C-alpha positions as a printed NumPy array, in Angstrom:
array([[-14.738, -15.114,  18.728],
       [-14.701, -16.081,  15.11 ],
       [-13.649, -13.874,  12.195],
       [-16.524, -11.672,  10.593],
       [-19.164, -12.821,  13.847],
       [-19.049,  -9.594,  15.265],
       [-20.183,  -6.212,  13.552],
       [-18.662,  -4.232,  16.371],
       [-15.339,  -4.477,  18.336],
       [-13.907,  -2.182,  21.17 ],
       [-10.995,  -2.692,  23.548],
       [-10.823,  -0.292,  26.521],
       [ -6.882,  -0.257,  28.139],
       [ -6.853,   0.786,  31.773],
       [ -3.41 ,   1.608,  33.985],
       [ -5.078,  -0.661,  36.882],
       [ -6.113,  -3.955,  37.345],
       [ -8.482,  -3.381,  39.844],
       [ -9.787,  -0.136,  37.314],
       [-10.063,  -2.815,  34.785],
       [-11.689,  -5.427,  36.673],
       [-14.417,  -2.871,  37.884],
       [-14.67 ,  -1.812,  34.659],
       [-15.368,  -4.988,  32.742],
       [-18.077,  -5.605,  35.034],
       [-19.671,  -2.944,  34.088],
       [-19.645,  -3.396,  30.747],
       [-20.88 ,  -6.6  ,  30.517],
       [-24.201,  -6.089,  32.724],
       [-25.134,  -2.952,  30.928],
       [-25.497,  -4.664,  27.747],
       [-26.528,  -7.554,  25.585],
       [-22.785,  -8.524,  24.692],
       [-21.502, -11.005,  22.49 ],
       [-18.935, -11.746,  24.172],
       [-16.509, -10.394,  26.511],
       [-13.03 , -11.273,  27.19 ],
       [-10.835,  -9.473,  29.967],
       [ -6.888, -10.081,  31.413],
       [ -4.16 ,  -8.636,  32.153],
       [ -0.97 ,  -7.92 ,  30.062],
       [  2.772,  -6.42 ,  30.577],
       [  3.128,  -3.986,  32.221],
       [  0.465,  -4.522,  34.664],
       [ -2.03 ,  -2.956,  32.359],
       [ -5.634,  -4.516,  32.082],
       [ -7.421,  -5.212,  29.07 ],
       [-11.2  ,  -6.028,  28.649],
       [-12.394,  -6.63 ,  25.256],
       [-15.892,  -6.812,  23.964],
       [-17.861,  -7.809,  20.582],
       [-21.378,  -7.782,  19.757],
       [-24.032,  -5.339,  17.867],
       [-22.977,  -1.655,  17.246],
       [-25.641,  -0.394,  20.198],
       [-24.375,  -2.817,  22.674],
       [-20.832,  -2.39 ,  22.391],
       [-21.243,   1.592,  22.811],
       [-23.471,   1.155,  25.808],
       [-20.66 ,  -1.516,  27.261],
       [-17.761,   1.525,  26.479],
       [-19.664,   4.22 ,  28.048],
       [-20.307,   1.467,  31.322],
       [-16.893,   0.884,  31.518],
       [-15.914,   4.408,  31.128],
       [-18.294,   5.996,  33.782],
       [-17.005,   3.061,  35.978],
       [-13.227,   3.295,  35.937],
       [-13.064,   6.116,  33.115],
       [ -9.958,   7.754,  35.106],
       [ -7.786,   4.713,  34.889],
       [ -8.431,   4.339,  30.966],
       [ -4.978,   4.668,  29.039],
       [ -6.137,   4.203,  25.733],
       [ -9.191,   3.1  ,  23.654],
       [-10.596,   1.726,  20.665],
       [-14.419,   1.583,  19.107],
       [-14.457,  -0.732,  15.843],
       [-18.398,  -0.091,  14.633],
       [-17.56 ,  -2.44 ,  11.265],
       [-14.413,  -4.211,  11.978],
       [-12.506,  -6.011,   9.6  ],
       [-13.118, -10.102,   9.384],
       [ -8.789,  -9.925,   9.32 ],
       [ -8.445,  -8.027,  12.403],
       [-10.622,  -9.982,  14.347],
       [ -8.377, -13.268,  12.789],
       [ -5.468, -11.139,  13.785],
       [ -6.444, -10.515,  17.372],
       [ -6.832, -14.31 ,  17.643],
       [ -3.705, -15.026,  16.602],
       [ -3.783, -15.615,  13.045],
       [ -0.927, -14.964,  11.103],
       [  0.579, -15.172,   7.655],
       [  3.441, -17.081,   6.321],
       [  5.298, -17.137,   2.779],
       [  7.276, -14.743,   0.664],
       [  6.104, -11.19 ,   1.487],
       [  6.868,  -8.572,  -1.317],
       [  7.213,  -5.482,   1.016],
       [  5.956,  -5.523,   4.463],
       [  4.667,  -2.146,   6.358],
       [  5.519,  -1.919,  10.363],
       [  3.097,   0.093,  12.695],
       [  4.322,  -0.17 ,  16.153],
       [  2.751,   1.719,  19.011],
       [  3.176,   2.11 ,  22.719],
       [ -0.808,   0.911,  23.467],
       [ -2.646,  -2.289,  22.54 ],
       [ -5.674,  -0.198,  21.532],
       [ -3.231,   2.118,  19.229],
       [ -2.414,  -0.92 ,  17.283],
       [ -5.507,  -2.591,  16.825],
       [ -6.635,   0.817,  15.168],
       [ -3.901,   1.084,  13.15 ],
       [ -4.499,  -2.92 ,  11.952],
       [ -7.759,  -2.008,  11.031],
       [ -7.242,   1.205,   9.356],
       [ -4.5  ,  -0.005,   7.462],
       [ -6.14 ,  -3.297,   6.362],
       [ -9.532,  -1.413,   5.434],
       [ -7.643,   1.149,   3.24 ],
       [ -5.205,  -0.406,   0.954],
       [ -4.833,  -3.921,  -0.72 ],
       [ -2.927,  -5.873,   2.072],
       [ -2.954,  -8.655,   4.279],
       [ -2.709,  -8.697,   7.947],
       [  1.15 , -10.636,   8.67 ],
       [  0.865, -10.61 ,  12.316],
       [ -0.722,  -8.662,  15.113],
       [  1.667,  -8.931,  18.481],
       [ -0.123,  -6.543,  21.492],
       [  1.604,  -6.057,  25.183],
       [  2.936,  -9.18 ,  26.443],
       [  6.705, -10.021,  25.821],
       [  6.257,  -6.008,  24.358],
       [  6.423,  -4.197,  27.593],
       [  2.835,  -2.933,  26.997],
       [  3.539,  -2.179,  23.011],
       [  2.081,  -3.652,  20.461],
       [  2.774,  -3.599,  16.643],
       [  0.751,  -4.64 ,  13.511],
       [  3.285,  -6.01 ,  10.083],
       [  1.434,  -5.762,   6.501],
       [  2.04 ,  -7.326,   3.571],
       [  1.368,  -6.798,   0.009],
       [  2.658,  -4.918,  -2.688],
       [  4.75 ,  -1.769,  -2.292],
       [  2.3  ,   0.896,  -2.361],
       [ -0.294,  -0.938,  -1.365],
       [  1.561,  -1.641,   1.634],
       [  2.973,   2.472,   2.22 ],
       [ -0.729,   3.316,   1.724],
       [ -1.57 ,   0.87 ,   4.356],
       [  1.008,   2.516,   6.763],
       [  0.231,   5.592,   6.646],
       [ -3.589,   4.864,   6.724],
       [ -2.79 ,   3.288,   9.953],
       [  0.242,   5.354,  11.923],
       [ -2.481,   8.225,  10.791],
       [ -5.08 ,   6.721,  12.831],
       [ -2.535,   6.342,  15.726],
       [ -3.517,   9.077,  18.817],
       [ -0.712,  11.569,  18.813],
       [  1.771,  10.309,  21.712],
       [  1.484,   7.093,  20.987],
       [  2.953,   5.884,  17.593],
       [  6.788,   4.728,  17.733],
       [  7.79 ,   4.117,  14.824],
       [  6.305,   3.158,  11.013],
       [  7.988,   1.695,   8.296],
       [  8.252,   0.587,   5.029],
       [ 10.619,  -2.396,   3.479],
       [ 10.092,  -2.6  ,  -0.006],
       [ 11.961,  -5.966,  -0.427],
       [ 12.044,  -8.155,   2.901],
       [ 15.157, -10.253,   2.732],
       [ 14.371, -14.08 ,   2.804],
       [ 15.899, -14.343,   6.127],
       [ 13.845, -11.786,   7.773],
       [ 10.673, -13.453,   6.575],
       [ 11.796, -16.409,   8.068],
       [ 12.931, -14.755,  11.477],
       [  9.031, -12.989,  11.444],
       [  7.226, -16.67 ,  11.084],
       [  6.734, -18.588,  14.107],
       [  8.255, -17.505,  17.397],
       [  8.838, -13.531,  16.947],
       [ 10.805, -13.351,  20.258],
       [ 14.648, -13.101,  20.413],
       [ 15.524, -15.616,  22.671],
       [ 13.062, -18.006,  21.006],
       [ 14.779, -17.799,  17.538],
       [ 18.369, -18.031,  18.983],
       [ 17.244, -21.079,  21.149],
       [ 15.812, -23.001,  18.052],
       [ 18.378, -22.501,  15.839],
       [ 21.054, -23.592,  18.172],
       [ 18.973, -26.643,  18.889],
       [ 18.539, -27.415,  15.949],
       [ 15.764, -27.644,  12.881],
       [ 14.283, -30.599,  14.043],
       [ 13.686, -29.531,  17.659],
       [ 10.658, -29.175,  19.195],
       [ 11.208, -27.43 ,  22.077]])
């Protein structure tokens, strides 16, 4: 999946693996996909992903509904979504100085890539880092970057688009501290930061 290759994006969350298994199947022999990409994350959720033309992707969502519809915990259906999100999703990030940086963290992967789009499609930011489910316990969040109310626009554009239930927490910094910048690039996880550092700058592992 390459940024900006696919005019349509939806990600359909199910409770079950075998839900989600059944599901993706499905999906990808109803319709002309471009491409399809299924797993499971933390905690024991399942997530099946799938790109390709606006038609195709809704008949693929109602498939995988009407096969495993009662499992579904949460949904999204992207019709035009944004090159950056799809970079995002990949595992693209952003490094450097950040002048104020907008959190959106929710309690579903699907919650968050909404927000990411929203958010990114509605004010002047960039996309810092999208982090979904694993090493999360099933949450996900989205960071933006940009100027300050570029970057509040951005957050509430997103948390707005957030299914009620299911946002944690938004927020605003309107001056990120070196130190936190440097803490958000690379490894995001705790024990990963703490383990570099006390190895020291030059290790690699």
């Amino acid at each position: 999946m390459s940024p900006g290759a696919h005019p349509a994006l939806a990600l359909l969350e199910f409770g079950s693996v075998a839900a989600g298994i059944v599901a993706g199947d499905a999906m990808v022999k109803r319709a002309p996909l471009s491409g399809l990409w299924a797993g499971t994350v933390q905690p024991g959720h399942y997530l099946v992903l799938v790109a390709g033309d606006t038609a195709s992707v809704v008949e693929a969502i109602d498939a995988g509904l009407g096969a495993s519809g009662e499992a579904l915990l949460d949904r999204v259906f992207l019709p035009d979504v944004h090159p950056d999100v799809v970079a995002a999703v990949r595992g693209a990030t952003v490094a450097g100085a950040i002048e104020a940086l907008g959190i959106v963290e929710t309690s579903f992967v699907a919650s968050t890539i909404e927000a990411a789009d929203a958010g990114v499609k509605g004010a002047a930011v960039a996309i810092v880092e999208l982090r979904v489910a694993d090493g999360l316990g099933g949450k996900g969040y989205v960071l933006f970057g940009g100027a300050v109310p570029d970057v509040e626009a951005a957050v509430e554009i997103g948390s707005g688009r957030v299914p009620p239930g299911h946002l944690v927490r938004a927020a605003v910094i309107a001056s990120l501290h070196p130190e936190m910048t440097e803490n958000l690039e690379g490894d995001a996880r705790f024990g990963g930061r703490v383990g570099r550092d006390l190895r020291g700058p030059d290790a690699t592992r």
